[in-house]
Short mmCIF file of C-alpha atoms and ligand atoms in Angstrom, two decimals:
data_model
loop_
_atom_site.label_atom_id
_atom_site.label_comp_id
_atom_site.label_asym_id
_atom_site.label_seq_id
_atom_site.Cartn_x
_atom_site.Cartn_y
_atom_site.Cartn_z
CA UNK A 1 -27.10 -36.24 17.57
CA UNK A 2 -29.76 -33.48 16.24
CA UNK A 3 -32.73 -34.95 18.96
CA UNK A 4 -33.55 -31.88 20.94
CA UNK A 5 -34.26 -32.43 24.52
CA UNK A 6 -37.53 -33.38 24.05
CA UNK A 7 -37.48 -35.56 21.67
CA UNK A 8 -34.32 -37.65 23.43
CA UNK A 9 -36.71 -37.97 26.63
CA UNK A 10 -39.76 -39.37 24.12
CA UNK A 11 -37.05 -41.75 22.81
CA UNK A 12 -36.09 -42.62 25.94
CA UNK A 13 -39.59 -43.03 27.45
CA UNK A 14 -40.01 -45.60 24.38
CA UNK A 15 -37.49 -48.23 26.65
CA UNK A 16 -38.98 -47.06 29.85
CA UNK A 17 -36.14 -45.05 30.54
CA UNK A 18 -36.37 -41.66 32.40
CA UNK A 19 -35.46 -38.37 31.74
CA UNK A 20 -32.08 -38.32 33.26
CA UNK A 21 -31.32 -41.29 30.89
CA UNK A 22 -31.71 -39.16 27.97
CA UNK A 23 -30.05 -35.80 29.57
CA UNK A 24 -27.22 -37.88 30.77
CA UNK A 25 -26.54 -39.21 26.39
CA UNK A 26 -27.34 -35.50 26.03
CA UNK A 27 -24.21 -34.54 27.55
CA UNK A 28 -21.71 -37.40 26.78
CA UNK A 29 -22.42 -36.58 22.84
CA UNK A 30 -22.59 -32.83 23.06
CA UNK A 31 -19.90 -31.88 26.20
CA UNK A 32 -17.82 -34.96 25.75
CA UNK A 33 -17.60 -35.61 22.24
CA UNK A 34 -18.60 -39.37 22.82
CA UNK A 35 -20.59 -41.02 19.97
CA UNK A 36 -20.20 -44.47 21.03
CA UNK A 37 -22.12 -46.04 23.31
CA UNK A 38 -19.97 -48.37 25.07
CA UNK A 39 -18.14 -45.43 26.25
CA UNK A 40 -21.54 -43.99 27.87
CA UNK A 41 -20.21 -45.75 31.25
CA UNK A 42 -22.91 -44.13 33.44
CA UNK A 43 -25.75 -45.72 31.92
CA UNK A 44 -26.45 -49.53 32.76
CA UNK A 45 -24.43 -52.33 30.48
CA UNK A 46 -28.16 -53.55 29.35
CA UNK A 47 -29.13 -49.93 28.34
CA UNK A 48 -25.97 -49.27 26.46
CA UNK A 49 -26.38 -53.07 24.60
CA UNK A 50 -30.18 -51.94 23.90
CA UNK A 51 -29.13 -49.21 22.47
CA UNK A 52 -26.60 -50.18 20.02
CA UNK A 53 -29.19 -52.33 18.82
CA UNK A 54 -31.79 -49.73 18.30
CA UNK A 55 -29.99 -46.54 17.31
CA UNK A 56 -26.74 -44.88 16.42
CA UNK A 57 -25.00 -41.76 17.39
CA UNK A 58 -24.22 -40.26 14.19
CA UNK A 59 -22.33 -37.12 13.32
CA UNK A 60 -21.78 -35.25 9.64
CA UNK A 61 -18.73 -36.88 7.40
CA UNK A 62 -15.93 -34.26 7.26
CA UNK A 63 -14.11 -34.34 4.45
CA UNK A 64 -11.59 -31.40 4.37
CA UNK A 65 -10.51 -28.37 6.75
CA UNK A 66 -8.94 -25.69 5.11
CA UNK A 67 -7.12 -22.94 7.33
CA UNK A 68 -6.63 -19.44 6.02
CA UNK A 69 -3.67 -17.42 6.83
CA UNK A 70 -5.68 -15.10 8.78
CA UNK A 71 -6.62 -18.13 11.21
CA UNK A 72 -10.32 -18.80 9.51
CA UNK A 73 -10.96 -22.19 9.13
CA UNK A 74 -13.61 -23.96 6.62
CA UNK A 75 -14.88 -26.83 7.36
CA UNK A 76 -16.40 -28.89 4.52
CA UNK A 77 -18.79 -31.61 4.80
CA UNK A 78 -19.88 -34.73 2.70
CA UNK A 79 -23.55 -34.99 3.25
CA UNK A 80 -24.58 -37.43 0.50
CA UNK A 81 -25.82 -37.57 -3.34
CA UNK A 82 -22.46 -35.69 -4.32
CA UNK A 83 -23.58 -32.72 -2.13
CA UNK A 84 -21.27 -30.77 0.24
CA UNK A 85 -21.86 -28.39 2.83
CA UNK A 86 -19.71 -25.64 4.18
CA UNK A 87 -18.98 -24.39 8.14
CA UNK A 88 -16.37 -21.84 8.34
CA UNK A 89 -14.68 -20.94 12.15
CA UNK A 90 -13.79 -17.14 12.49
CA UNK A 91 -11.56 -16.52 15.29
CA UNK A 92 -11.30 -12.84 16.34
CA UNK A 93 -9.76 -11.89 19.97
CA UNK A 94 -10.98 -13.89 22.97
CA UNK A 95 -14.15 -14.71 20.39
CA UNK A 96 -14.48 -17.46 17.67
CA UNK A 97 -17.43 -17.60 15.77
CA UNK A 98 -19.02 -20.66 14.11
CA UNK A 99 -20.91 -19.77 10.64
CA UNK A 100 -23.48 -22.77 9.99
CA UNK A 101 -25.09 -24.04 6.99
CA UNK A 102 -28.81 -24.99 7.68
CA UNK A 103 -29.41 -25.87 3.88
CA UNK A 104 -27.72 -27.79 0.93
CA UNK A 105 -27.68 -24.83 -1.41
CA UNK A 106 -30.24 -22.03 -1.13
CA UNK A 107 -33.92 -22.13 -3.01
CA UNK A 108 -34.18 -18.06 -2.78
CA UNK A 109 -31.43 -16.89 -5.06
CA UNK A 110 -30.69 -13.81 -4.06
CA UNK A 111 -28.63 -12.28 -7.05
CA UNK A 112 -25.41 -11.18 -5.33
CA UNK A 113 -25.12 -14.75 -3.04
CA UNK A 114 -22.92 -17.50 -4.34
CA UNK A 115 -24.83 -19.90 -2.35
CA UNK A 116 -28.21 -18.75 -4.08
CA UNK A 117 -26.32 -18.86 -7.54
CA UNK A 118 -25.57 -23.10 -6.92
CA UNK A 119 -29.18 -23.81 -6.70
CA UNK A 120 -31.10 -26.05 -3.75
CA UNK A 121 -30.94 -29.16 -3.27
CA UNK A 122 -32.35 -30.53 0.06
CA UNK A 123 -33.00 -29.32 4.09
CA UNK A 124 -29.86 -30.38 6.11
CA UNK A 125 -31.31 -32.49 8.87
CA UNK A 126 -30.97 -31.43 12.85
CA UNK A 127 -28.05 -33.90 13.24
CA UNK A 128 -26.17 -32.41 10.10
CA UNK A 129 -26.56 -28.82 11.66
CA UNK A 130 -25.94 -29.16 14.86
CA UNK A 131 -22.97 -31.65 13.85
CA UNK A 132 -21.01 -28.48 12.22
CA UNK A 133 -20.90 -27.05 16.02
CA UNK A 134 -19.91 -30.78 17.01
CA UNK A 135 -16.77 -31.25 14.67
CA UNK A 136 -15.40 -27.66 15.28
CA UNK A 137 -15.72 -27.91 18.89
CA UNK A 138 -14.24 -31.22 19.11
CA UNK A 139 -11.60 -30.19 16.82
CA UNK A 140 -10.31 -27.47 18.62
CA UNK A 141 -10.20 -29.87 21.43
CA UNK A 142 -13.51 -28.07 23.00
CA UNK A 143 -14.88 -31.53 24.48
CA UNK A 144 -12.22 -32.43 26.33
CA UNK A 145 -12.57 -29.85 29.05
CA UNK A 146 -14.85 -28.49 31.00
CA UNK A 147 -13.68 -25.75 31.63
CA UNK A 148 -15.74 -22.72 29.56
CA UNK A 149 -12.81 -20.27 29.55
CA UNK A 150 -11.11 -22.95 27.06
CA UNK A 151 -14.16 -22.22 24.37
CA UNK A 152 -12.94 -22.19 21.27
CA UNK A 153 -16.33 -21.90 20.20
CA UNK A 154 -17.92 -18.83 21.59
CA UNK A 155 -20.63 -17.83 19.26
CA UNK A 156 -22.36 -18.97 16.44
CA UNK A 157 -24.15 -17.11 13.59
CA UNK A 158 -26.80 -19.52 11.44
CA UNK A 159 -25.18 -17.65 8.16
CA UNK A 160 -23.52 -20.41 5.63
CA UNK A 161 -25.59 -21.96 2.85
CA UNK A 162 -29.30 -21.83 3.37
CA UNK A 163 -32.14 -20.03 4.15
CA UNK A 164 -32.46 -20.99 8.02
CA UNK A 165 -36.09 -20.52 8.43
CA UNK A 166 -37.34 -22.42 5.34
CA UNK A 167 -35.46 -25.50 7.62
CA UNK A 168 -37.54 -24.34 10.39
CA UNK A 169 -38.13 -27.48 12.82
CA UNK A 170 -34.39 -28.89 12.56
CA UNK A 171 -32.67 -25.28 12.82
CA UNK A 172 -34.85 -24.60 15.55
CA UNK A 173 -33.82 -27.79 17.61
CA UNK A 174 -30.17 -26.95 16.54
CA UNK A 175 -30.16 -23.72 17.91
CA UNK A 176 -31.67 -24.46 21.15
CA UNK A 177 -29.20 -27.59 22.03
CA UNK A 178 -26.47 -24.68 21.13
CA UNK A 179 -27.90 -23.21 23.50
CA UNK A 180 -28.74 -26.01 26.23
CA UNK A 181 -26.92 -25.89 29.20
CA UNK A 182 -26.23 -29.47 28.82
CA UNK A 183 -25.51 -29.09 25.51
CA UNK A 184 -22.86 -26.33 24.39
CA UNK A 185 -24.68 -23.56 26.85
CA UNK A 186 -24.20 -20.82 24.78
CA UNK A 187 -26.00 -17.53 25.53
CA UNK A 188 -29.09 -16.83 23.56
CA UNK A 189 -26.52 -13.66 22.93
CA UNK A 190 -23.77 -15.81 21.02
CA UNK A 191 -26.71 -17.65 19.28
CA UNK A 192 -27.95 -15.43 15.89
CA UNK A 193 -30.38 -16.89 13.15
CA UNK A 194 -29.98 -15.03 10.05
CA UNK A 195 -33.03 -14.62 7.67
CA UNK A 196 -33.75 -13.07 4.83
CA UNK A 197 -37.09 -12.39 5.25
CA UNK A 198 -39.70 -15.75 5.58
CA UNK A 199 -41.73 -13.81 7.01
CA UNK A 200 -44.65 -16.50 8.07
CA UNK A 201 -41.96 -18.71 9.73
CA UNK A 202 -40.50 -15.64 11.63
CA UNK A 203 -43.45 -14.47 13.01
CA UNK A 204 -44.00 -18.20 14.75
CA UNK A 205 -40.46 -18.08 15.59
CA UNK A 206 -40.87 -16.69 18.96
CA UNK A 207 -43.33 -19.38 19.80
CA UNK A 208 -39.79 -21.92 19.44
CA UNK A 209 -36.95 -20.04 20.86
CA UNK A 210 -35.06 -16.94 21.78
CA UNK A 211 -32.30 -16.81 19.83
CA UNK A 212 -30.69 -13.29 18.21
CA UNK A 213 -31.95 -12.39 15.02
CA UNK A 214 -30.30 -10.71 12.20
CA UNK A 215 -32.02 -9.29 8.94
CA UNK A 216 -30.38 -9.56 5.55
CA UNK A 217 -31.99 -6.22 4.57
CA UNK A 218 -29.05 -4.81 2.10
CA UNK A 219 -31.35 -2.02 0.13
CA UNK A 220 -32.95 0.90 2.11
CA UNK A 221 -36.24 0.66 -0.62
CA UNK A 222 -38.69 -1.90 -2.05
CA UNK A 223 -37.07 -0.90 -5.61
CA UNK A 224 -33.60 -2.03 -4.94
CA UNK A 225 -34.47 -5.12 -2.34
CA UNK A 226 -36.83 -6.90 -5.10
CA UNK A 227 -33.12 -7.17 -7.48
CA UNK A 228 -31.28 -8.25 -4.55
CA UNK A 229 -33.57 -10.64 -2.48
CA UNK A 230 -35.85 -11.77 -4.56
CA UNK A 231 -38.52 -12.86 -1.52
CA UNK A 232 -38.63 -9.29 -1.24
CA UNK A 233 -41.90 -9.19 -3.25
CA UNK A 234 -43.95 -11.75 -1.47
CA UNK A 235 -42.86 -10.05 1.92
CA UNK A 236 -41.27 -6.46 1.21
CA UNK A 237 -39.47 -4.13 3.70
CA UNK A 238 -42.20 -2.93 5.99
CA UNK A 239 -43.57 -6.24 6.51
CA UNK A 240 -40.29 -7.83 7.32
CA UNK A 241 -39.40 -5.26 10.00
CA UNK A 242 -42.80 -5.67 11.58
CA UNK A 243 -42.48 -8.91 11.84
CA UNK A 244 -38.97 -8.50 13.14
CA UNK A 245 -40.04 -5.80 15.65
CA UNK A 246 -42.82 -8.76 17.07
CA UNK A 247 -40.31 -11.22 17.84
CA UNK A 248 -37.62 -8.44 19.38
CA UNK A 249 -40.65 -7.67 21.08
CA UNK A 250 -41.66 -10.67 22.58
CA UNK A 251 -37.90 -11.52 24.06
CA UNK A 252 -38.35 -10.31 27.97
CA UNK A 253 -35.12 -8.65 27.63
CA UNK A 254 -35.30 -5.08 26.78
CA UNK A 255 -32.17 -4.27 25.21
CA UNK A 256 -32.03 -6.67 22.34
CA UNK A 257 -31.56 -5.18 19.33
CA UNK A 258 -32.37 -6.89 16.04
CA UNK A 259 -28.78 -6.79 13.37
CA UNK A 260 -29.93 -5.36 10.31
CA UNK A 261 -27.05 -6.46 7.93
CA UNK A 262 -26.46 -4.69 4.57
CA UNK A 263 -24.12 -5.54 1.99
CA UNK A 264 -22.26 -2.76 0.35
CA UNK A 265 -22.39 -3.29 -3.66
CA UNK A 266 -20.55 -0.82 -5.51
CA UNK A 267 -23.00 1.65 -6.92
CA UNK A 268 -25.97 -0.32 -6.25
CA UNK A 269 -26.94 0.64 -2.70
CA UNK A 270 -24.10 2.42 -1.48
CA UNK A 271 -24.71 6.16 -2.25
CA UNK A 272 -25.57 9.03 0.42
CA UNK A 273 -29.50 8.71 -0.95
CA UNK A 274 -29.88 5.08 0.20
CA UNK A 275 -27.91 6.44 3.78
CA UNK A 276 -30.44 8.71 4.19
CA UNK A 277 -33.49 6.77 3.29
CA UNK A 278 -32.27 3.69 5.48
CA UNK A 279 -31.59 5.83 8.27
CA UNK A 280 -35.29 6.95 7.85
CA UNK A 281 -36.49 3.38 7.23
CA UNK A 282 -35.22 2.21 10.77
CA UNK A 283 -35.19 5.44 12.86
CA UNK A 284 -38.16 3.54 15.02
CA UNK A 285 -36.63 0.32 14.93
CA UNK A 286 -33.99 -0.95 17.64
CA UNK A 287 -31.58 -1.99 15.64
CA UNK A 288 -27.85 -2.24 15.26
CA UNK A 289 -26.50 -2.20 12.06
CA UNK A 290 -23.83 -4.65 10.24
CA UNK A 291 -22.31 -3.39 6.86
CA UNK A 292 -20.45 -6.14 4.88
CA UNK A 293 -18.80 -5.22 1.82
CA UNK A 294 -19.73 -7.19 -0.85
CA UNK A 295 -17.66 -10.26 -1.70
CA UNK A 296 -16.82 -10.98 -5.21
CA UNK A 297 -17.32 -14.75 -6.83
CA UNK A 298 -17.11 -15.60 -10.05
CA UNK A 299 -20.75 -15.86 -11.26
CA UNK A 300 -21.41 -12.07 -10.55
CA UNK A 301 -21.00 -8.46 -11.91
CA UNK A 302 -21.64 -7.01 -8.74
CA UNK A 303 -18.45 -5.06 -7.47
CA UNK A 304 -16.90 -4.39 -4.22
CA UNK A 305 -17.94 -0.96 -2.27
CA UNK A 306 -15.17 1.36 -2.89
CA UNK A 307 -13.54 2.19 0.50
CA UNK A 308 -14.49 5.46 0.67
CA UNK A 309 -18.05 4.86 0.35
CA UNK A 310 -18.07 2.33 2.53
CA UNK A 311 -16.61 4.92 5.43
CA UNK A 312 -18.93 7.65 4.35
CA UNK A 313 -22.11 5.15 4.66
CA UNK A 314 -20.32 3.93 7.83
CA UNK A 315 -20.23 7.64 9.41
CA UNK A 316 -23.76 8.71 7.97
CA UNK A 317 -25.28 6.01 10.16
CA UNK A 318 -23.06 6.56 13.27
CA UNK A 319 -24.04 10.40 12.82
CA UNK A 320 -27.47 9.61 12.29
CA UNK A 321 -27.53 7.59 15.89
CA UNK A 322 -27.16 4.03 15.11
CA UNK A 323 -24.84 1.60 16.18
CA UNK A 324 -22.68 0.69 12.64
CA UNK A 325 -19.87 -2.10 11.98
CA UNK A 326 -18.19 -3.56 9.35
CA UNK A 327 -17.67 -6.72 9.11
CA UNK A 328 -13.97 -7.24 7.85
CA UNK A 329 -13.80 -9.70 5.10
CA UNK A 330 -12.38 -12.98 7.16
CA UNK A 331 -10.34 -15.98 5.07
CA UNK A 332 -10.64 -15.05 1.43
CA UNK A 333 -8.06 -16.70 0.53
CA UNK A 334 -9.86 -20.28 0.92
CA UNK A 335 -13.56 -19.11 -0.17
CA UNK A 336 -14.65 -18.59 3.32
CA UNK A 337 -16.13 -14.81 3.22
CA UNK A 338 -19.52 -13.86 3.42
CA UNK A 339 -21.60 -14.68 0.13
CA UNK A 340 -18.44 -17.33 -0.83
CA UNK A 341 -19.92 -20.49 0.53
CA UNK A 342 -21.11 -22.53 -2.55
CA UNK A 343 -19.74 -25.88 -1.31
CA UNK A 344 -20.75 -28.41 -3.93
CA UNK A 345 -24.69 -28.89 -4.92
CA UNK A 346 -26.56 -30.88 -7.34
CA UNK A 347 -29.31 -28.30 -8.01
CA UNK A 348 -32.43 -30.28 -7.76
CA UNK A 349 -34.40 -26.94 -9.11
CA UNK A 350 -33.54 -26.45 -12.18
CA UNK A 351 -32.95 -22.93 -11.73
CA UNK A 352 -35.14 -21.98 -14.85
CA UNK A 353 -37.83 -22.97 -12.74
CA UNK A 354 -38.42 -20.54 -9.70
CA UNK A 355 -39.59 -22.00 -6.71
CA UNK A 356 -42.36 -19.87 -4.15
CA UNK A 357 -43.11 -19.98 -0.58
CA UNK A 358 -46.54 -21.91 0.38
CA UNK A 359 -47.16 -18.99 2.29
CA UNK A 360 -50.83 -19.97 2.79
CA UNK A 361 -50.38 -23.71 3.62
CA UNK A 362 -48.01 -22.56 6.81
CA UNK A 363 -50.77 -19.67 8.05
CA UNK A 364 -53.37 -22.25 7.75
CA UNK A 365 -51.20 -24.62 9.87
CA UNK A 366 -52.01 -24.25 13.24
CA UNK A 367 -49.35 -23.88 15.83
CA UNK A 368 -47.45 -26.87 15.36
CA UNK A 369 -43.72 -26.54 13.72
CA UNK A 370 -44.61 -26.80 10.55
CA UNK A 371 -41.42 -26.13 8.09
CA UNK A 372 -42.32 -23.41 5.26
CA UNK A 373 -43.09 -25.58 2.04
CA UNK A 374 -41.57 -25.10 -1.08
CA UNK A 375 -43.91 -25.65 -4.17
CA UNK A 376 -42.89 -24.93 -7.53
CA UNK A 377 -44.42 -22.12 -9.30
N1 SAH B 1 -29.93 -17.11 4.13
C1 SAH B 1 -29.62 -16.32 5.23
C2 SAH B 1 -28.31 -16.68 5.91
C3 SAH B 1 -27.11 -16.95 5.00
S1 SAH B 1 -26.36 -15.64 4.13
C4 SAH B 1 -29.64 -14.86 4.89
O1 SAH B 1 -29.68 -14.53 3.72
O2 SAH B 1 -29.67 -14.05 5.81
C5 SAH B 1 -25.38 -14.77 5.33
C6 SAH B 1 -25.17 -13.28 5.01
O3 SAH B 1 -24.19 -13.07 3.96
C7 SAH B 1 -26.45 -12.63 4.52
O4 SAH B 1 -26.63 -11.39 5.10
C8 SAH B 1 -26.17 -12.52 3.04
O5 SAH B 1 -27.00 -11.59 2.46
C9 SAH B 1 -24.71 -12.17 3.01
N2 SAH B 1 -24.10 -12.35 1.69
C10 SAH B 1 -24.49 -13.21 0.73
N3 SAH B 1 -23.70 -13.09 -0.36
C11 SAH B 1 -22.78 -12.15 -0.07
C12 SAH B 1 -21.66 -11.60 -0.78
N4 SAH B 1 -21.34 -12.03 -2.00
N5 SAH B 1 -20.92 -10.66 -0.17
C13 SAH B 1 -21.21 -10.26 1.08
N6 SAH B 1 -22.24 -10.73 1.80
C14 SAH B 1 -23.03 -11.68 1.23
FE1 SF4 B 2 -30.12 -17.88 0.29
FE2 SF4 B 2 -29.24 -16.11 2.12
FE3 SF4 B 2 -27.84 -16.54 -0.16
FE4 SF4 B 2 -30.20 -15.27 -0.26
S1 SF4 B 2 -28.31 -14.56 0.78
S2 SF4 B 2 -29.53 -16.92 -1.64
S3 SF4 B 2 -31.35 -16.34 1.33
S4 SF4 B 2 -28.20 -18.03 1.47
#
C-alpha cells in the first residue's frame, strides 16, 4: 500500500511486468479501496496468482473510531508492540480535513505537546501513513465513487503524532501518492507537511516534492522557542525561516505562502511585546499566519490563551498586514484537538535520556533520501 509510484513500477519490472501493470494496482488499492488481488480483474489470472504468492496488499489495523459531537472523528490504529497511532477527520463546510500521524510518539518533546510528553517509539512505515488516508476515505464511502464532488476527504494536514520530517523517505512517498492523480489526486494545495523545524531534512525537501508547508514557530524570539521546541537550539528562528523561505522559493508558483502556526499559551507568548516582535520577525517573509489556542492535557501547566488576548494578538497581526486565523478547537470532547493526540506508546527513549539530530551524518549524505538519524546524546 505505501510503494510510491516508483517503487510499484521497480516491483513490477522484477516479474517483467510494465508500468501500466503497476499504475493499474495503483489505482484499484488507492481509488477503489481493493486490497485483494483476486478482485484486481484487469490484470491477467497468472499475474494476480503470482502475486498472491509474492506479496500482500496490506493496510493499518483499525481498532476504534470515535465521533465527537461536533462531527470530528478519531481514528485509532493498532500498529504493533502495544503501540497505537491516532488520525483524526475534521469536517468543516464543503471541506474535511485528514490530520496524519507520521510517527509512533514524537522524539522532540516539545514541552506543551502531549504527543512529545508520551515519548518515541518507532517511524510509522509508508503503508501505515498513507493507510490513515486509506481507512477514512474508504470509510466515508470515498472509494466507491468516482465522482470528486463526493470527497469526503478534501485535504490533509501531516499534523498528528510525529515529527514528519525525521520520517523523511516514507512521509515523502505518502504525501506524493496523496497527491497522485491515480492515487487520491489531491492538490499540492490540500496537501500540508507540518515541521517543527529539521532543518537539514527541509532544506532537501524540495528536491522530493511540492507539498504546502507549515512552521510550528509558536514564540516570536530565540528565548521563548528554546522552552517550547526544544530543536530550537540546534536550528533557531532565523535559520528555520531561511530554510523555509528556500523551499517556498523553489515552488514555481508565486503565491504560496508558507503557514506559520503559533500556539497561544496563556502568558507565555501571548502578550502585545511578542505581537510586535513576531510581526517584525516575519514582515519579509510570505507568510500566513495560524493561531491555535493552546489545548490543555493532563501532563502540563501550560494554560489556555484567555479570549481576549487571543483577539487582541489576532487584530495586531491583521493590522500589522498579515493574513491571521484561528484555528477553532475541533472534537475535544474525544481527545482529538491539536496537541491531544497521545494515542498509546511504549517509549523506547527513556525520556531521561534526550535524543539529538545527526545533523552532520544527513549533510554529509549526498542527495539520496536519506531519513534524519536519531543518535542518542
Ligand atoms: N511535529 C509536527 C507536526 C505535529 S504537531 C509539528 O510540530 O509541527 C501539529 C501542531 O499542533 C503543531 O503546530 C504543534 O505545535 C501543535 N500543538 C502541539 N501541542 C499542542 C497543544 N497542546 N495545543 C495546541 N497546539 C498544539
Ligand atoms: Fe513532536 Fe510536533 Fe509534538 Fe513537538 S509539537 S513534540 S515536534 S509532535
Amino acid at each position: 500500500m505505501g510503494l510510491s509510484e516508483e517503487k510499484l513500477v521497480a516491483f513490477f519490472a522484477e516479474f517483467g511486468e510494465k508500468k501500466f501493470r503497476a499504475i493499474q494496482v495503483m489505482k484499484w488499492i488507492h481509488q477503489l479501496g481493493v486490497t485483494d488481488f483476486d478482485e484486481m480483474t484487469n490484470l491477467s489470472k497468472g499475474l494476480r496468482e503470482k502475486l498472491k504468492q509474492v506479496a500482500e496488499v496490506r493496510a493499518p489495523e483499525l481498532m476504534q473510531r470515535l465521533d465527537s459531537a461536533d462531527g470530528t472523528a478519531k481514528f485509532l490504529f493498532r500498529v504493533g508492540g502495544g503501540n497505537a497511532i491516532e488520525t483524526v477527520y475534521i469536517p468543516d463546510g464543503d471541506r474535511g480535513t485528514l490530520c496524519v500521524s507520521s510517527q509512533v510518539g514524537c522524539s522532540l518533546d516539545c514541552s506543551f505537546c502531549a504527543t512529545g510528553k508520551q515519548g518515541f517509539n518507532r517511524d510509522l512505515d509508508a503503508f501505515e501513513i498513507i493507510g490513515q488516508v486509506w481507512h477514512a476515505a474508504k470509510s466515508f464511502g470515498q472509494l466507491d465513487t468516482a465522482n470528486v464532488a463526493d470527497r469526503k476527504v478534501t485535504n490533509v494536514v501531516m499534523m498528528g503524532m510525529g515529527e514528519p520530517l525525521l520520517n523523511f523517505e516514507n512521509v515523502v512517498d505518502s504525501m506524493n501518492l496523496m497527491m497522485h492523480d491515480n492515487a487520491y489526486g489531491l492538490s499540492k494545495r490540500r496537501v500540508t507537511l507540518s515541521t517543527s523545524g529539521v532543518v537539514p531534512a527541509l532544506d532537501k525537501l524540495a528536491d522530493y516534492t511540492d507539498v504546502s508547508l507549515a512552521i510550528s514557530l509558536h514564540a516570536s524570539n530565540d528565548e521563548i522557542r528554546n522552552t517550547l521546541v526544544p530543536i530550537n537550539r540546534k536550528y533557531p528562528i532565523a535559520v528555520l525561516l531561511d530554510s523555509a523561505q528556500r523551499y517556498i522559493e523553489r515552488m514555481p508558483d508565486v503565491r504560496r505562502k508558507i503557514t506559520i502556526e503559533y500556539t497561544l499559551i496563556d502568558k507565555v507568548n501571548d502578550r502585545p511585546e511578542h505581537a510586535r516582535e513576531l510581526i517584525e520577525l516575519l514582515k519579509d517573509v510570505p507568510v500566513k499566519i495560524n493561531l491555535i489556542p493552546f489545548n490543555p492535557f493532563n501532563l502540563s501547566n501550560y494554560k489556555r490563551v484567555s479570549e481576549g488576548a487571543l483577539r487582541r494578538f489576532q487584530k495586531m497581526l491583521i493590522d500589522a498586514g498579515f493574513t491571521t486565523t484561528v484555528r477553532t478547537t475541533r472534537g475535544d470532547d474525544i481527545d482529538a484537538a491539536c496537541g491531544q493526540l497521545a494515542g498509546q506508546v511504549q517509549d523506547r527513549t527513556r525520556r531521561s535520556q534526550r535524543y539529538k539530530l545527526d545533523a552532520e551524518a544527513l549533510i554529509a549524505s549526498s542527495s539520496d533520501v536519506i531519513p534524519v538519524k536519531l543518535v542518542q546524546d
